Amino acid sequence: MATILGSAAFVAVCIVSLSATKLGARAASAPGMLLIAGAAVSLFYRALGLPFASIDLVAGAAEAGLAALAFVSATQFRVSRLSGQCPTAFRLTLGGAPLFLFACSLAAFILLPQLNLASALLLGAALMLNGAAFDRRAVINTPAPADIKTAVRLESAAIIALGAPVAILLGATATAAATNEPAVGPLLQTSLAVFKGFALGGGAGLAIGVIGNRLARGAKKRAHAYGARLLMLSAIILFCAAKPLGADPVIAALAAGLLWGEETKALQTTRLRMRRMVEQGVTPVAYLIFGALFAPRILQADMLSIVFALAAVTVMRAGPRLAILQTPSLPKESQVFLAWFGGAPGAASALFIMMLLGNPAITNQEGVLTVGALAVFAGVLAARLTSKPLANAYLRERALASKRRMFAG
């Protein structure tokens, strides 16, 4: 219980201290530098022979960070209206993400002899959790079409919110494979924890959403803003209370955001303000710690692992996305842009991989951690180097395509 409270307090302090400062905004937009800084800190720390941090503390803090990102991602959309609000984000979430999971897991199982099928699926699920905030800003801050901005914004939120339960359940499958237990045992236990977490968090989020809507009908115009603050406080309480009640803490926080997002009539600015606050406080710390923890593993990686990591953040990422975006309603230049632009593993993937440190029973844990770390480093650097040039090239291609269509008409 002390670890849970300490992890929640650490993440809360990071959010409060970084979300209101320019330093936090700058750090959140420079993940590559944070990874490199973390690696430098790790080398310096090891050279001095200083004691290592507790694995349980690191895994607990990562779990709290992932719960915060999953919670705030779930508040950004209504599941029942996602297909109508943004068909492109709907396609990428329910079509592109599962295709990537299948392709990445199959490639890992074939290429990497250190991974069995269960650990390959777990690795694919970890890399599926994208949502890089620095990547989105490259489009949101440009004169790109509104539908493209909406797709970029909602896709990453929906994949984290809907993909986290899948990753958690695949983690249970990998644990069963390591202990030679029937898969139904750990899966049943984890499924029950997920169900309890959804019921616990969903009930709280639904209640806060309903109360906020009723108060907003009266004279209390700021009822939704107060409700958002109450929801964030409730998510912290739910995270701390979930494990003692047998529920999954990440799912409890996620469900609170998901049901609130479904029910509330709060303005989009309220949702965006919550997301910016949490991402600005969590992602810089996540990248820094991830770089410090996993930089030594990258130096030990073999050539097959490097090849797979590079393929996972390029061909295997863009291919399924381009396949699912083939629709006459979306121009060709937009299809190519969205296929390459999004989907790179980001802070959510890094936090989920750090969570796995606290579960030594996972099959082929060392292989999953090493290859996952390589893919996150490669994904962040590739997205950072290509996002702005790609956005500028897309705007030029769109302008040329518009001129061609105008002359053709």
XYZ file of C-alpha atoms in Angstrom:
409
model
C 0.000 0.000 0.000
C 2.883 2.361 0.764
C 4.272 1.805 -2.757
C 0.890 2.625 -4.309
C 0.491 5.817 -2.280
C 4.074 6.861 -2.989
C 3.674 6.240 -6.730
C 0.425 8.221 -6.895
C 1.979 11.072 -4.914
C 5.058 11.136 -7.148
C 2.987 11.363 -10.343
C 0.682 13.991 -8.810
C 3.672 16.133 -7.817
C 5.133 15.815 -11.338
C 1.842 16.920 -12.893
C 1.376 19.887 -10.562
C 4.994 21.065 -10.753
C 5.551 20.658 -14.517
C 2.144 21.420 -16.018
C 2.206 25.101 -15.028
C 5.773 25.896 -16.092
C 7.481 26.675 -19.386
C 10.136 24.120 -18.466
C 7.515 21.372 -18.488
C 6.205 22.445 -21.902
C 9.694 22.538 -23.390
C 10.643 19.196 -21.866
C 7.473 17.539 -23.173
C 8.363 18.641 -26.704
C 11.905 17.216 -26.562
C 11.585 13.475 -25.832
C 14.717 12.559 -27.767
C 16.841 14.880 -25.657
C 15.282 13.470 -22.488
C 16.086 9.910 -23.528
C 19.684 10.910 -24.228
C 19.864 12.826 -20.943
C 18.526 9.789 -19.099
C 21.154 7.596 -20.752
C 23.894 10.040 -19.700
C 22.592 10.065 -16.131
C 22.600 6.264 -16.122
C 26.230 6.048 -17.266
C 27.315 8.655 -14.718
C 25.323 6.937 -11.969
C 26.821 3.535 -12.731
C 30.344 4.974 -12.952
C 30.005 6.296 -9.400
C 28.749 2.919 -8.188
C 25.650 4.400 -6.542
C 22.867 2.077 -5.320
C 20.034 1.249 -7.717
C 16.407 2.208 -7.102
C 13.930 -0.449 -6.047
C 12.329 -2.231 -8.995
C 8.975 -2.172 -7.204
C 9.155 1.601 -6.822
C 10.010 2.106 -10.495
C 7.262 -0.266 -11.655
C 4.762 1.367 -9.294
C 5.590 4.858 -10.545
C 5.301 3.633 -14.149
C 1.910 2.104 -13.386
C 0.720 5.392 -11.886
C 2.003 7.300 -14.920
C 0.281 4.924 -17.333
C -2.939 5.210 -15.330
C -2.737 9.012 -15.613
C -2.181 8.895 -19.391
C -4.915 6.282 -19.906
C -7.337 8.289 -17.761
C -6.798 11.572 -19.556
C -6.830 9.891 -22.982
C -10.196 8.329 -22.195
C -11.695 11.737 -21.387
C -11.005 13.057 -24.892
C -13.796 11.297 -26.812
C -17.118 9.507 -26.621
C -16.838 5.869 -27.625
C -20.402 5.775 -28.948
C -19.773 8.756 -31.253
C -16.170 8.170 -32.336
C -17.101 6.682 -35.715
C -19.334 9.642 -36.526
C -17.099 12.308 -35.025
C -13.924 11.144 -36.773
C -14.170 8.109 -39.101
C -10.411 8.232 -39.740
C -9.524 7.942 -36.047
C -12.122 5.172 -35.723
C -10.512 3.230 -38.575
C -6.997 3.651 -37.199
C -8.053 2.646 -33.680
C -10.227 -0.397 -34.393
C -8.531 -1.442 -37.641
C -4.995 -0.110 -37.843
C -3.991 -0.842 -34.237
C -5.097 -4.533 -34.276
C -3.398 -5.018 -37.662
C -0.178 -3.574 -36.254
C -0.479 -5.796 -33.170
C -0.836 -8.884 -35.356
C 1.963 -7.935 -37.788
C 4.382 -6.853 -35.060
C 3.751 -9.907 -32.894
C 4.102 -12.323 -35.813
C 7.337 -10.674 -36.948
C 8.737 -10.768 -33.414
C 7.843 -14.444 -33.047
C 9.534 -15.307 -36.366
C 12.600 -13.044 -36.189
C 13.501 -13.153 -32.499
C 14.412 -16.603 -31.174
C 14.408 -15.344 -27.576
C 10.640 -14.721 -27.686
C 7.814 -17.234 -27.663
C 4.306 -16.468 -28.934
C 3.011 -15.094 -25.630
C 5.937 -12.714 -25.158
C 5.773 -11.666 -28.828
C 2.117 -10.716 -28.376
C 3.005 -8.794 -25.226
C 5.729 -6.900 -27.090
C 3.316 -6.052 -29.908
C 0.744 -4.771 -27.412
C 3.346 -2.592 -25.674
C 4.410 -0.987 -28.954
C 0.770 -0.530 -30.006
C 0.255 1.990 -27.181
C 1.287 5.158 -28.978
C 0.244 8.746 -28.421
C 3.275 11.000 -28.637
C 2.266 14.557 -27.678
C 5.301 16.098 -29.405
C 4.271 14.362 -32.637
C 0.749 15.819 -32.590
C 1.918 19.392 -32.109
C 3.708 19.317 -35.459
C 0.285 19.095 -37.143
C -1.925 20.972 -34.681
C 0.284 24.065 -34.926
C 0.093 24.133 -38.744
C -2.736 25.206 -41.108
C -3.637 21.561 -41.750
C -7.290 20.681 -42.458
C -9.540 20.370 -39.412
C -10.380 16.716 -40.106
C -6.692 15.758 -40.167
C -6.038 17.612 -36.895
C -9.016 15.858 -35.319
C -7.805 12.455 -36.533
C -4.291 13.028 -35.160
C -5.683 14.217 -31.821
C -8.306 11.519 -31.294
C -6.429 8.518 -32.689
C -3.666 8.559 -30.106
C -6.164 9.059 -27.257
C -8.443 6.247 -28.420
C -5.617 3.738 -28.933
C -4.241 4.317 -25.432
C -7.682 4.182 -23.808
C -8.911 1.099 -25.681
C -5.548 -0.631 -26.073
C -4.436 -0.571 -22.423
C -6.875 -3.335 -21.333
C -5.671 -5.518 -24.223
C -2.043 -5.032 -23.195
C -2.850 -5.859 -19.559
C -4.658 -9.080 -20.537
C -1.783 -10.139 -22.814
C 0.554 -9.535 -19.880
C -1.459 -12.116 -17.934
C -1.093 -14.586 -20.820
C 2.688 -14.071 -20.850
C 2.799 -14.654 -17.092
C 0.905 -17.938 -17.467
C 3.335 -19.093 -20.165
C 6.296 -18.425 -17.866
C 4.885 -20.333 -14.906
C 3.581 -23.247 -16.999
C 0.114 -22.642 -15.601
C -3.061 -23.059 -17.647
C -3.651 -19.713 -19.334
C -7.219 -19.600 -18.058
C -6.017 -19.147 -14.454
C -4.055 -15.865 -14.714
C -6.394 -14.663 -17.449
C -9.422 -15.233 -15.261
C -7.782 -13.475 -12.321
C -6.710 -10.508 -14.452
C -10.078 -10.357 -16.216
C -11.816 -10.211 -12.848
C -9.502 -7.380 -11.763
C -10.211 -5.555 -15.029
C -13.963 -6.018 -14.542
C -13.802 -4.737 -10.956
C -11.683 -1.781 -12.044
C -14.113 -0.897 -14.816
C -17.105 -1.138 -12.489
C -15.402 0.895 -9.765
C -13.989 3.619 -11.999
C -16.883 3.665 -14.435
C -19.407 4.205 -11.664
C -17.434 7.146 -10.281
C -16.900 8.739 -13.700
C -20.544 8.314 -14.669
C -21.766 9.832 -11.414
C -19.467 12.874 -11.731
C -20.520 13.372 -15.350
C -24.245 13.254 -14.531
C -23.899 15.595 -11.556
C -21.798 18.040 -13.588
C -24.398 18.128 -16.375
C -27.231 18.820 -13.940
C -25.362 21.586 -12.151
C -24.407 23.169 -15.476
C -28.085 23.601 -16.357
C -28.468 26.036 -13.499
C -26.567 29.155 -12.590
C -23.265 27.352 -12.024
C -21.610 27.936 -15.382
C -18.281 26.551 -14.234
C -19.791 23.262 -13.091
C -17.979 21.262 -15.802
C -14.608 22.768 -14.861
C -15.192 21.908 -11.200
C -16.380 18.459 -12.264
C -13.149 17.904 -14.207
C -11.105 18.741 -11.120
C -13.236 16.414 -9.005
C -12.789 13.700 -11.624
C -8.991 14.018 -11.514
C -9.032 13.788 -7.727
C -11.322 10.758 -7.967
C -8.936 9.086 -10.422
C -6.099 9.421 -7.896
C -8.273 7.951 -5.126
C -9.424 5.124 -7.399
C -5.848 4.261 -8.333
C -4.857 4.023 -4.672
C -7.945 2.042 -3.612
C -8.144 -0.352 -6.553
C -5.538 -2.965 -5.605
C -6.746 -3.435 -2.013
C -10.217 -4.030 -3.491
C -8.908 -6.565 -6.011
C -9.311 -4.232 -8.999
C -6.784 -3.177 -11.610
C -5.668 0.399 -10.815
C -4.944 1.391 -14.428
C -8.374 0.199 -15.575
C -10.082 1.910 -12.634
C -8.596 5.280 -13.575
C -9.184 4.657 -17.290
C -12.839 3.712 -16.771
C -13.475 6.864 -14.745
C -12.258 8.979 -17.651
C -14.055 6.866 -20.268
C -17.507 7.032 -18.656
C -17.115 10.692 -17.749
C -16.091 11.446 -21.331
C -19.138 9.548 -22.584
C -21.606 11.306 -20.289
C -20.310 14.845 -19.794
C -21.356 17.825 -21.886
C -18.187 19.712 -21.036
C -16.604 21.792 -23.786
C -13.730 20.379 -25.807
C -11.435 23.007 -24.287
C -11.968 21.459 -20.851
C -10.964 18.036 -22.163
C -7.911 19.422 -23.978
C -6.806 21.375 -20.908
C -6.868 18.172 -18.835
C -4.871 16.271 -21.438
C -2.250 18.991 -21.814
C -1.831 19.200 -18.056
C -1.290 15.473 -17.532
C 0.912 14.914 -20.592
C 3.106 17.883 -19.745
C 3.635 16.519 -16.243
C 4.012 12.797 -16.975
C 5.734 12.377 -20.336
C 9.003 14.270 -19.634
C 9.620 12.284 -16.453
C 8.680 9.038 -18.219
C 11.186 9.595 -21.028
C 13.952 10.661 -18.643
C 13.548 7.629 -16.376
C 13.120 5.296 -19.336
C 16.377 6.537 -20.851
C 18.187 6.044 -17.555
C 16.843 2.524 -17.027
C 17.077 1.061 -20.515
C 20.062 2.723 -22.171
C 22.443 -0.077 -20.991
C 20.143 -2.687 -22.553
C 20.397 -1.033 -25.957
C 24.172 -1.466 -25.920
C 23.674 -5.199 -25.360
C 21.152 -5.725 -28.181
C 21.949 -8.096 -31.044
C 21.538 -7.328 -34.747
C 18.216 -9.164 -35.109
C 16.712 -7.101 -32.316
C 17.928 -3.878 -33.932
C 16.501 -4.887 -37.326
C 13.152 -5.762 -35.771
C 12.968 -2.503 -33.785
C 13.687 -0.421 -36.887
C 11.114 -2.357 -38.909
C 8.499 -2.043 -36.131
C 8.634 1.761 -36.176
C 8.760 2.089 -39.980
C 7.372 -0.577 -42.323
C 5.249 -2.506 -39.828
C 3.864 0.734 -38.442
C 2.998 2.485 -41.703
C 1.868 -0.572 -43.706
C -1.214 -1.560 -41.670
C -2.195 2.078 -41.242
C -2.041 2.744 -44.971
C -4.046 -0.417 -45.684
C -6.846 0.576 -43.304
C -6.987 4.158 -44.633
C -7.853 3.110 -48.189
C -11.166 4.941 -48.607
C -12.440 7.287 -51.340
C -13.460 9.877 -48.732
C -9.828 10.495 -47.751
C -7.455 12.047 -50.333
C -4.386 10.032 -51.266
C -1.955 12.580 -49.837
C -3.819 12.472 -46.498
C -3.707 8.671 -46.462
C 0.063 8.609 -46.953
C 0.596 11.350 -44.384
C -1.497 9.728 -41.639
C 0.002 6.307 -42.364
C 3.527 7.512 -41.607
C 2.829 10.330 -39.174
C 1.162 8.521 -36.254
C 1.490 5.200 -34.504
C 5.057 5.481 -33.215
C 5.547 4.108 -29.670
C 5.640 6.971 -27.187
C 5.328 7.638 -23.472
C 2.526 5.106 -22.945
C 4.657 2.342 -24.480
C 7.627 3.393 -22.336
C 5.546 3.366 -19.142
C 4.004 -0.024 -19.929
C 7.436 -1.546 -20.561
C 8.691 -0.111 -17.260
C 5.681 -1.696 -15.559
C 6.886 -5.098 -16.740
C 10.003 -4.688 -14.582
C 7.825 -5.366 -11.549
C 6.609 -8.722 -12.882
C 9.568 -11.131 -13.143
C 7.165 -13.992 -13.859
C 6.605 -12.790 -17.434
C 7.969 -15.223 -19.975
C 11.099 -14.044 -21.840
C 11.036 -10.833 -19.813
C 14.592 -9.823 -20.716
C 13.932 -10.152 -24.430
C 10.689 -8.166 -24.239
C 12.355 -5.375 -22.257
C 15.414 -5.105 -24.496
C 13.567 -5.162 -27.810
C 10.833 -2.893 -26.432
C 13.430 -0.369 -25.289
C 15.083 -0.405 -28.721
C 11.739 0.184 -30.438
C 10.789 3.069 -28.151
C 14.150 4.791 -28.674
C 13.937 4.254 -32.449
C 10.286 5.328 -32.594
C 10.818 8.539 -30.668
C 13.873 9.545 -32.688
C 12.234 8.677 -36.026
C 9.041 10.553 -35.174
C 10.946 13.561 -33.869
C 13.192 13.798 -36.923
C 10.415 13.374 -39.487
C 7.289 14.947 -37.944
C 7.881 18.604 -38.828
C 9.351 18.025 -42.338
C 6.545 15.537 -43.003
C 3.878 18.035 -41.921
C 5.363 20.733 -44.167
C 5.594 18.327 -47.108
C 1.974 17.277 -46.551
C 0.771 20.887 -46.683
C 2.643 21.409 -49.965
C 1.254 18.187 -51.458
C -2.264 19.078 -50.381
C -1.980 22.521 -51.974
C -0.730 20.989 -55.243
C -3.477 18.360 -55.197
C -6.105 21.063 -54.689
C -4.768 22.987 -57.688
C -4.783 19.849 -59.842
C -8.376 19.054 -58.875
C -9.404 22.651 -59.546
C -7.893 22.640 -63.057
C -9.270 19.153 -63.769
C -12.760 20.315 -62.778
